[in-house]
């Protein structure tokens, strides 16, 4: 929890409804134009796309670098996912104190240049270093881009749902485009193409995104602070649940390509076809976030969150024994449930934390959750190599059960109240 988050706090709202309470909105930033909002959503797609290109192309890269098995190369990506988490801490602080617009420019240009550096590597350790830079710049988006997107909206669930859809469509595009580019142009091109797109988006963002009059930390509060005990409890539960969700996200998005390759071998081994199937899984599953986003604005947060996470448990258990097309449909289900749980962490931050410090709170949460879940990338290859995908899917069911227990003790909240003009 960032310092001074509850210092000089105003009286807390009633415990039964700890939703946001409007205060002074005189310094609230105006809603973003459609073009700026579009670029912020595209940035989310780029963020996830860049991190998943390696996982989709790892087989081809392993052959190019002289590795006998893809599992042996997978741990070299650990630094990217570790920095993806740990980098969120300074990114969130700079977003609140320096400015979110400036940090998003660093994101667009930094992730583009570092992805080009990946394409130029000639050894596994050079690859690991370049991927770590990608992870460092990728860490900027979640604690900066999402708070920037929701800072002036009275329907955060819908905005978060659309943003989540964009991010997960980036995963789908990574699977589809990487499979195609690897097959016809080589794995290096699979990094260069999205890198150029990111840099171009950075130029557009620099031209059209308005400068901020003041960084978020220096604006007046728009919500009343909650009691310290409630904030600590919410933050602890949020950290546990988001860590579990990040572990499942990393296990599946980094492992699904090889899972399909293994259990779809009787149907096809063509990398472009497998990439298309993987892309279909992510694209279909991504639309879950639109529905979840709308429901967040309408129903009690905890019950909906618990229902979605609890459903992950039997679906993972069934997937452990599935092959061929049965696995394909099971993968759509568990990926939809994983994606469907993602908007809740951002919605909880919006519900409980004022905008002037959301980037810092999100940064701490992502640093812990993504930092720990980076172990999933390091452990993925060894776990599958030693125990197989059935064990990995069973482990995923157990992780979902832990998350469900955490959600069950989350303080209840009323549906969000719409802010009123000051």
Coordinates of C-alpha atoms in Angstrom, one line a residue:
X1 CA 0.0 0.0 0.0
X2 CA 1.5 3.4 -0.9
X3 CA 2.3 5.7 2.0
X4 CA -0.1 8.4 3.2
X5 CA -3.1 6.6 1.6
X6 CA -5.3 7.1 4.6
X7 CA -3.6 10.1 6.3
X8 CA -6.1 12.9 7.1
X9 CA -8.9 10.7 5.8
X10 CA -12.4 12.0 5.8
X11 CA -15.1 10.1 7.8
X12 CA -15.7 6.7 6.2
X13 CA -19.0 5.8 4.4
X14 CA -21.3 3.2 6.0
X15 CA -19.7 -0.3 6.1
X16 CA -22.5 -1.9 4.2
X17 CA -21.9 0.2 1.1
X18 CA -18.2 1.1 0.7
X19 CA -18.7 2.3 -2.8
X20 CA -17.2 5.5 -4.1
X21 CA -18.6 8.7 -2.7
X22 CA -18.5 11.8 -4.7
X23 CA -16.7 14.8 -3.3
X24 CA -14.9 17.6 -5.1
X25 CA -14.9 17.2 -8.9
X26 CA -13.7 20.6 -9.8
X27 CA -10.3 19.4 -10.9
X28 CA -11.5 16.1 -12.4
X29 CA -10.0 15.5 -15.9
X30 CA -12.4 15.5 -18.8
X31 CA -13.4 12.3 -20.5
X32 CA -11.0 11.2 -23.1
X33 CA -11.8 11.6 -26.8
X34 CA -12.7 8.5 -28.8
X35 CA -9.3 8.5 -30.5
X36 CA -7.4 8.7 -27.2
X37 CA -9.5 6.0 -25.6
X38 CA -9.0 3.8 -28.7
X39 CA -5.3 4.2 -28.5
X40 CA -5.4 3.3 -24.8
X41 CA -7.3 0.1 -25.6
X42 CA -4.9 -0.7 -28.5
X43 CA -2.1 -0.2 -26.1
X44 CA -3.6 -3.0 -23.9
X45 CA -3.7 -5.3 -26.9
X46 CA 0.0 -4.5 -27.7
X47 CA 1.0 -5.1 -24.1
X48 CA -0.3 -8.6 -24.1
X49 CA 0.6 -9.4 -27.7
X50 CA 4.3 -8.5 -27.1
X51 CA 4.5 -10.8 -24.1
X52 CA 2.9 -13.8 -25.9
X53 CA 4.8 -13.7 -29.2
X54 CA 7.7 -15.6 -27.5
X55 CA 5.4 -18.2 -26.1
X56 CA 3.8 -18.8 -29.5
X57 CA 7.1 -18.9 -31.4
X58 CA 9.2 -20.7 -28.7
X59 CA 9.4 -23.9 -30.7
X60 CA 10.9 -22.2 -33.8
X61 CA 13.3 -20.1 -31.6
X62 CA 14.4 -23.2 -29.8
X63 CA 15.4 -24.8 -33.1
X64 CA 17.2 -21.7 -34.3
X65 CA 19.2 -21.4 -31.1
X66 CA 20.1 -25.1 -31.0
X67 CA 17.8 -26.3 -28.2
X68 CA 16.4 -29.8 -28.4
X69 CA 13.1 -29.1 -26.6
X70 CA 11.0 -25.9 -26.2
X71 CA 10.7 -26.6 -22.5
X72 CA 14.5 -25.9 -22.1
X73 CA 14.2 -22.4 -23.7
X74 CA 11.1 -21.3 -21.8
X75 CA 12.8 -20.3 -18.5
X76 CA 14.8 -17.7 -20.5
X77 CA 11.6 -15.6 -20.6
X78 CA 11.3 -15.5 -16.8
X79 CA 13.0 -12.1 -16.6
X80 CA 10.3 -10.6 -18.9
X81 CA 7.5 -11.7 -16.7
X82 CA 9.3 -10.8 -13.5
X83 CA 9.9 -7.3 -14.7
X84 CA 6.3 -7.2 -16.0
X85 CA 5.3 -7.5 -12.3
X86 CA 8.1 -5.7 -10.4
X87 CA 8.2 -2.8 -12.9
X88 CA 4.6 -1.9 -12.1
X89 CA 5.7 -0.5 -8.7
X90 CA 7.8 2.4 -10.1
X91 CA 5.5 2.7 -13.1
X92 CA 2.5 3.3 -10.8
X93 CA 4.4 5.9 -8.7
X94 CA 5.6 7.8 -11.8
X95 CA 2.1 7.7 -13.3
X96 CA 0.6 9.4 -10.3
X97 CA 3.4 11.9 -9.6
X98 CA 4.9 12.6 -13.1
X99 CA 1.8 12.0 -15.3
X100 CA 0.0 9.2 -17.0
X101 CA 0.3 10.7 -20.5
X102 CA 4.0 10.8 -20.3
X103 CA 4.3 7.3 -19.0
X104 CA 2.1 6.0 -21.8
X105 CA 4.5 7.6 -24.3
X106 CA 7.4 5.7 -22.6
X107 CA 5.3 2.5 -22.9
X108 CA 4.6 2.9 -26.7
X109 CA 8.2 3.7 -27.7
X110 CA 10.0 1.6 -25.1
X111 CA 8.1 -1.7 -25.8
X112 CA 8.5 -1.1 -29.6
X113 CA 12.3 -0.6 -29.5
X114 CA 12.9 -3.5 -27.0
X115 CA 10.8 -5.9 -29.2
X116 CA 13.1 -4.9 -32.2
X117 CA 16.0 -5.7 -29.9
X118 CA 14.6 -9.2 -29.4
X119 CA 14.5 -9.8 -33.1
X120 CA 18.2 -8.9 -33.4
X121 CA 19.4 -11.4 -30.7
X122 CA 21.8 -14.2 -31.6
X123 CA 21.9 -16.3 -28.4
X124 CA 19.6 -17.5 -25.7
X125 CA 21.1 -15.1 -23.1
X126 CA 20.8 -12.1 -25.5
X127 CA 17.2 -13.2 -26.0
X128 CA 16.6 -13.3 -22.2
X129 CA 18.0 -9.8 -21.7
X130 CA 15.9 -8.3 -24.6
X131 CA 12.8 -10.0 -23.4
X132 CA 13.4 -8.6 -19.9
X133 CA 13.4 -5.1 -21.4
X134 CA 10.1 -5.9 -23.1
X135 CA 8.7 -7.0 -19.7
X136 CA 10.0 -3.8 -18.1
X137 CA 8.2 -1.5 -20.6
X138 CA 5.1 -3.8 -20.6
X139 CA 4.8 -3.3 -16.9
X140 CA 3.8 0.4 -17.5
X141 CA 0.4 -0.3 -19.0
X142 CA -1.8 -1.8 -16.3
X143 CA -1.0 0.7 -13.4
X144 CA -1.0 3.7 -15.8
X145 CA -3.2 3.0 -18.9
X146 CA -6.2 1.6 -17.1
X147 CA -6.5 4.3 -14.4
X148 CA -6.0 6.9 -17.2
X149 CA -8.9 5.3 -19.1
X150 CA -11.4 5.1 -16.2
X151 CA -10.5 8.4 -14.4
X152 CA -13.5 10.3 -15.7
X153 CA -16.1 7.7 -16.3
X154 CA -19.3 6.9 -14.3
X155 CA -19.5 3.4 -15.7
X156 CA -16.2 1.8 -14.9
X157 CA -17.4 -1.7 -15.4
X158 CA -18.3 -1.2 -19.0
X159 CA -15.0 0.7 -19.8
X160 CA -12.9 -2.0 -18.0
X161 CA -14.8 -4.7 -19.9
X162 CA -14.1 -3.2 -23.3
X163 CA -10.5 -2.6 -22.3
X164 CA -10.1 -6.2 -21.2
X165 CA -11.6 -7.4 -24.4
X166 CA -8.9 -5.4 -26.3
X167 CA -6.1 -6.8 -24.2
X168 CA -7.3 -10.4 -24.7
X169 CA -7.8 -9.8 -28.5
X170 CA -4.2 -8.9 -28.4
X171 CA -3.4 -12.4 -27.2
X172 CA -5.6 -13.8 -30.0
X173 CA -3.8 -11.7 -32.5
X174 CA -0.4 -12.8 -31.1
X175 CA -1.4 -16.5 -31.6
X176 CA -2.7 -15.9 -35.2
X177 CA -0.1 -13.4 -36.5
X178 CA 2.9 -15.2 -34.9
X179 CA 1.9 -18.6 -36.3
X180 CA 1.6 -17.0 -39.8
X181 CA 4.7 -14.9 -39.6
X182 CA 6.8 -17.8 -38.2
X183 CA 5.7 -20.1 -40.9
X184 CA 6.3 -17.7 -43.9
X185 CA 8.8 -15.1 -42.7
X186 CA 10.6 -16.4 -39.5
X187 CA 10.2 -15.7 -35.8
X188 CA 12.2 -12.5 -35.9
X189 CA 9.5 -10.8 -38.1
X190 CA 6.9 -11.8 -35.5
X191 CA 8.5 -9.3 -33.1
X192 CA 9.3 -6.6 -35.6
X193 CA 5.8 -6.1 -37.0
X194 CA 4.1 -5.4 -33.7
X195 CA 7.1 -3.3 -32.6
X196 CA 6.6 -1.0 -35.6
X197 CA 2.8 -0.7 -34.9
X198 CA 3.6 0.2 -31.3
X199 CA 6.0 3.0 -32.3
X200 CA 3.4 4.3 -34.8
X201 CA 0.7 4.4 -32.1
X202 CA 3.1 6.2 -29.8
X203 CA 3.5 9.0 -32.4
X204 CA -0.3 9.3 -32.7
X205 CA -0.7 9.3 -29.0
X206 CA 1.9 12.1 -28.6
X207 CA 0.0 14.2 -31.2
X208 CA -3.6 13.8 -30.0
X209 CA -3.5 13.0 -26.2
X210 CA -4.0 16.3 -24.3
X211 CA -1.4 17.3 -21.7
X212 CA -2.5 16.9 -18.1
X213 CA -2.9 20.1 -16.1
X214 CA -1.6 18.4 -13.0
X215 CA -0.4 14.8 -12.2
X216 CA -3.1 12.7 -10.4
X217 CA -1.4 12.9 -7.0
X218 CA -1.8 16.7 -7.0
X219 CA -5.5 16.7 -7.8
X220 CA -8.3 17.0 -5.2
X221 CA -9.9 13.9 -3.9
X222 CA -13.2 12.7 -5.5
X223 CA -13.9 9.9 -3.1
X224 CA -13.9 9.5 0.6
X225 CA -11.2 7.3 2.0
X226 CA -12.1 4.1 3.7
X227 CA -11.0 3.0 7.2
X228 CA -7.4 1.7 7.2
X229 CA -8.5 -1.7 8.4
X230 CA -10.9 -2.1 5.5
X231 CA -8.3 -0.9 3.0
X232 CA -5.7 -3.3 4.3
X233 CA -8.2 -6.2 4.2
X234 CA -9.3 -5.4 0.6
X235 CA -5.7 -5.0 -0.6
X236 CA -4.6 -8.3 1.0
X237 CA -7.5 -10.2 -0.6
X238 CA -7.0 -8.5 -3.9
X239 CA -3.3 -9.4 -3.9
X240 CA -4.1 -13.1 -3.2
X241 CA -6.8 -13.4 -5.8
X242 CA -4.9 -11.5 -8.4
X243 CA -1.8 -13.6 -7.8
X244 CA -3.9 -16.7 -8.3
X245 CA -5.4 -15.2 -11.4
X246 CA -2.0 -14.2 -12.8
X247 CA -0.6 -17.7 -12.2
X248 CA -3.5 -19.2 -14.2
X249 CA -3.2 -16.6 -16.9
X250 CA 0.5 -17.3 -17.3
X251 CA 0.1 -21.1 -17.2
X252 CA -2.5 -21.0 -19.9
X253 CA -1.5 -18.3 -22.2
X254 CA 2.1 -19.5 -22.2
X255 CA 1.3 -23.2 -22.3
X256 CA -1.8 -23.5 -24.5
X257 CA 0.2 -23.5 -27.7
X258 CA 2.2 -26.6 -26.7
X259 CA -0.9 -28.1 -25.1
X260 CA -2.7 -28.0 -28.4
X261 CA 0.4 -29.2 -30.2
X262 CA 0.6 -32.2 -28.0
X263 CA -3.1 -33.1 -27.8
X264 CA -4.1 -32.1 -31.3
X265 CA -1.3 -34.1 -33.0
X266 CA -3.8 -36.6 -34.4
X267 CA -5.7 -33.8 -36.2
X268 CA -3.0 -31.4 -37.3
X269 CA 0.7 -30.4 -36.7
X270 CA 0.7 -27.4 -39.0
X271 CA 1.9 -24.3 -37.0
X272 CA -0.4 -21.9 -38.9
X273 CA -3.5 -24.1 -38.2
X274 CA -2.6 -24.5 -34.6
X275 CA -2.1 -20.8 -34.3
X276 CA -5.5 -20.2 -35.8
X277 CA -7.1 -22.6 -33.3
X278 CA -5.3 -20.9 -30.5
X279 CA -6.4 -17.5 -31.7
X280 CA -10.0 -18.7 -31.9
X281 CA -9.9 -19.8 -28.3
X282 CA -8.6 -16.4 -27.1
X283 CA -10.9 -14.4 -29.4
X284 CA -14.1 -16.3 -28.2
X285 CA -13.0 -16.2 -24.6
X286 CA -12.2 -12.5 -24.7
X287 CA -15.8 -11.5 -25.3
X288 CA -16.6 -12.8 -21.8
X289 CA -15.2 -9.5 -20.5
X290 CA -17.8 -7.4 -22.2
X291 CA -20.6 -9.2 -20.3
X292 CA -18.7 -9.2 -17.1
X293 CA -18.0 -5.4 -17.4
X294 CA -21.6 -4.7 -17.9
X295 CA -22.6 -6.9 -14.9
X296 CA -20.0 -5.2 -12.6
X297 CA -22.0 -1.9 -13.0
X298 CA -25.2 -3.6 -12.1
X299 CA -24.8 -6.4 -9.4
X300 CA -22.9 -7.0 -6.2
X301 CA -19.2 -7.4 -7.0
X302 CA -18.3 -10.3 -4.6
X303 CA -21.0 -12.7 -5.7
X304 CA -20.3 -12.4 -9.4
X305 CA -16.5 -12.7 -8.9
X306 CA -16.9 -15.8 -6.7
X307 CA -19.2 -17.5 -9.2
X308 CA -16.8 -17.0 -12.1
X309 CA -13.7 -18.2 -10.2
X310 CA -15.5 -21.2 -8.6
X311 CA -16.5 -22.4 -12.1
X312 CA -12.9 -22.6 -13.1
X313 CA -12.3 -25.6 -10.7
X314 CA -14.5 -28.2 -12.5
X315 CA -13.5 -27.0 -15.9
X316 CA -9.8 -27.4 -15.3
X317 CA -10.4 -30.8 -13.8
X318 CA -12.3 -31.9 -17.0
X319 CA -9.7 -30.4 -19.3
X320 CA -7.0 -32.5 -17.6
X321 CA -8.5 -35.6 -19.3
X322 CA -9.6 -34.1 -22.6
X323 CA -7.9 -34.5 -26.1
X324 CA -8.6 -33.3 -29.6
X325 CA -11.8 -31.3 -30.1
X326 CA -13.0 -32.0 -26.5
X327 CA -9.8 -30.2 -25.3
X328 CA -10.4 -27.3 -27.7
X329 CA -13.9 -26.6 -26.2
X330 CA -12.7 -27.1 -22.7
X331 CA -9.9 -24.6 -23.4
X332 CA -12.5 -22.1 -24.6
X333 CA -14.3 -22.5 -21.3
X334 CA -11.4 -22.3 -18.9
X335 CA -9.9 -19.4 -20.9
X336 CA -13.2 -17.5 -20.9
X337 CA -13.4 -17.9 -17.1
X338 CA -9.9 -16.7 -16.6
X339 CA -10.4 -13.7 -18.8
X340 CA -13.8 -13.1 -17.2
X341 CA -12.2 -12.8 -13.8
X342 CA -9.6 -10.2 -14.9
X343 CA -11.9 -7.1 -14.8
X344 CA -12.7 -7.5 -11.1
X345 CA -9.3 -6.5 -9.8
X346 CA -9.4 -3.2 -11.7
X347 CA -13.1 -2.7 -10.7
X348 CA -12.2 -3.2 -7.0
X349 CA -9.5 -0.6 -7.2
X350 CA -11.9 1.8 -8.9
X351 CA -14.6 1.0 -6.3
X352 CA -12.4 1.5 -3.2
X353 CA -9.5 3.8 -4.2
X354 CA -9.6 7.5 -5.2
X355 CA -8.1 8.4 -8.6
X356 CA -5.3 10.5 -7.1
X357 CA -3.5 7.3 -6.0
X358 CA -4.9 4.5 -8.2
X359 CA -1.8 4.1 -10.2
X360 CA 0.3 3.6 -7.1
X361 CA -2.2 1.1 -5.6
X362 CA -2.4 -0.8 -8.9
X363 CA 1.4 -0.7 -9.2
X364 CA 1.9 -2.4 -5.8
X365 CA -0.8 -4.9 -6.5
X366 CA 0.6 -5.8 -9.9
X367 CA 4.2 -5.9 -8.6
X368 CA 3.3 -8.5 -6.0
X369 CA 0.9 -10.5 -8.1
X370 CA 2.8 -10.5 -11.4
X371 CA 6.1 -10.8 -9.6
X372 CA 5.1 -14.0 -7.9
X373 CA 3.3 -15.3 -11.0
X374 CA 6.4 -14.9 -13.1
X375 CA 7.4 -18.2 -11.4
X376 CA 4.7 -19.8 -13.6
X377 CA 6.7 -19.0 -16.7
X378 CA 9.9 -20.3 -15.2
X379 CA 8.2 -23.5 -13.9
X380 CA 6.0 -24.2 -16.9
X381 CA 8.6 -26.1 -18.9
X382 CA 9.9 -28.2 -16.0
X383 CA 6.4 -29.0 -14.7
X384 CA 5.2 -30.2 -18.0
X385 CA 8.4 -32.1 -18.8
X386 CA 8.3 -33.9 -15.4
X387 CA 4.6 -34.4 -14.9
X388 CA 2.7 -33.7 -18.1
X389 CA -0.2 -31.3 -18.9
X390 CA -2.7 -33.3 -16.9
X391 CA -0.8 -32.4 -13.7
X392 CA -0.6 -28.8 -14.8
X393 CA -4.3 -28.5 -15.3
X394 CA -5.0 -30.2 -12.0
X395 CA -2.7 -27.7 -10.3
X396 CA -4.6 -24.9 -12.0
X397 CA -7.9 -26.2 -10.5
X398 CA -6.3 -26.1 -7.0
X399 CA -5.1 -22.5 -7.6
X400 CA -8.6 -21.5 -8.6
X401 CA -9.9 -23.0 -5.4
X402 CA -7.5 -20.9 -3.3
X403 CA -8.7 -17.8 -5.2
X404 CA -12.4 -18.7 -4.5
X405 CA -11.7 -18.9 -0.7
X406 CA -10.1 -15.4 -0.8
X407 CA -13.1 -13.9 -2.7
X408 CA -15.5 -15.4 -0.2
X409 CA -14.1 -13.2 2.6
X410 CA -14.0 -10.0 0.5
X411 CA -16.1 -7.2 2.2
X412 CA -19.4 -6.8 0.4
X413 CA -20.0 -3.7 -1.6
X414 CA -23.0 -1.9 -3.1
X415 CA -23.3 -1.2 -6.8
X416 CA -21.2 1.9 -7.7
X417 CA -22.9 5.2 -7.3
X418 CA -22.7 7.7 -10.2
X419 CA -20.5 10.7 -9.5
X420 CA -22.3 14.1 -9.4
X421 CA -20.8 17.3 -10.7
X422 CA -19.4 19.6 -8.1

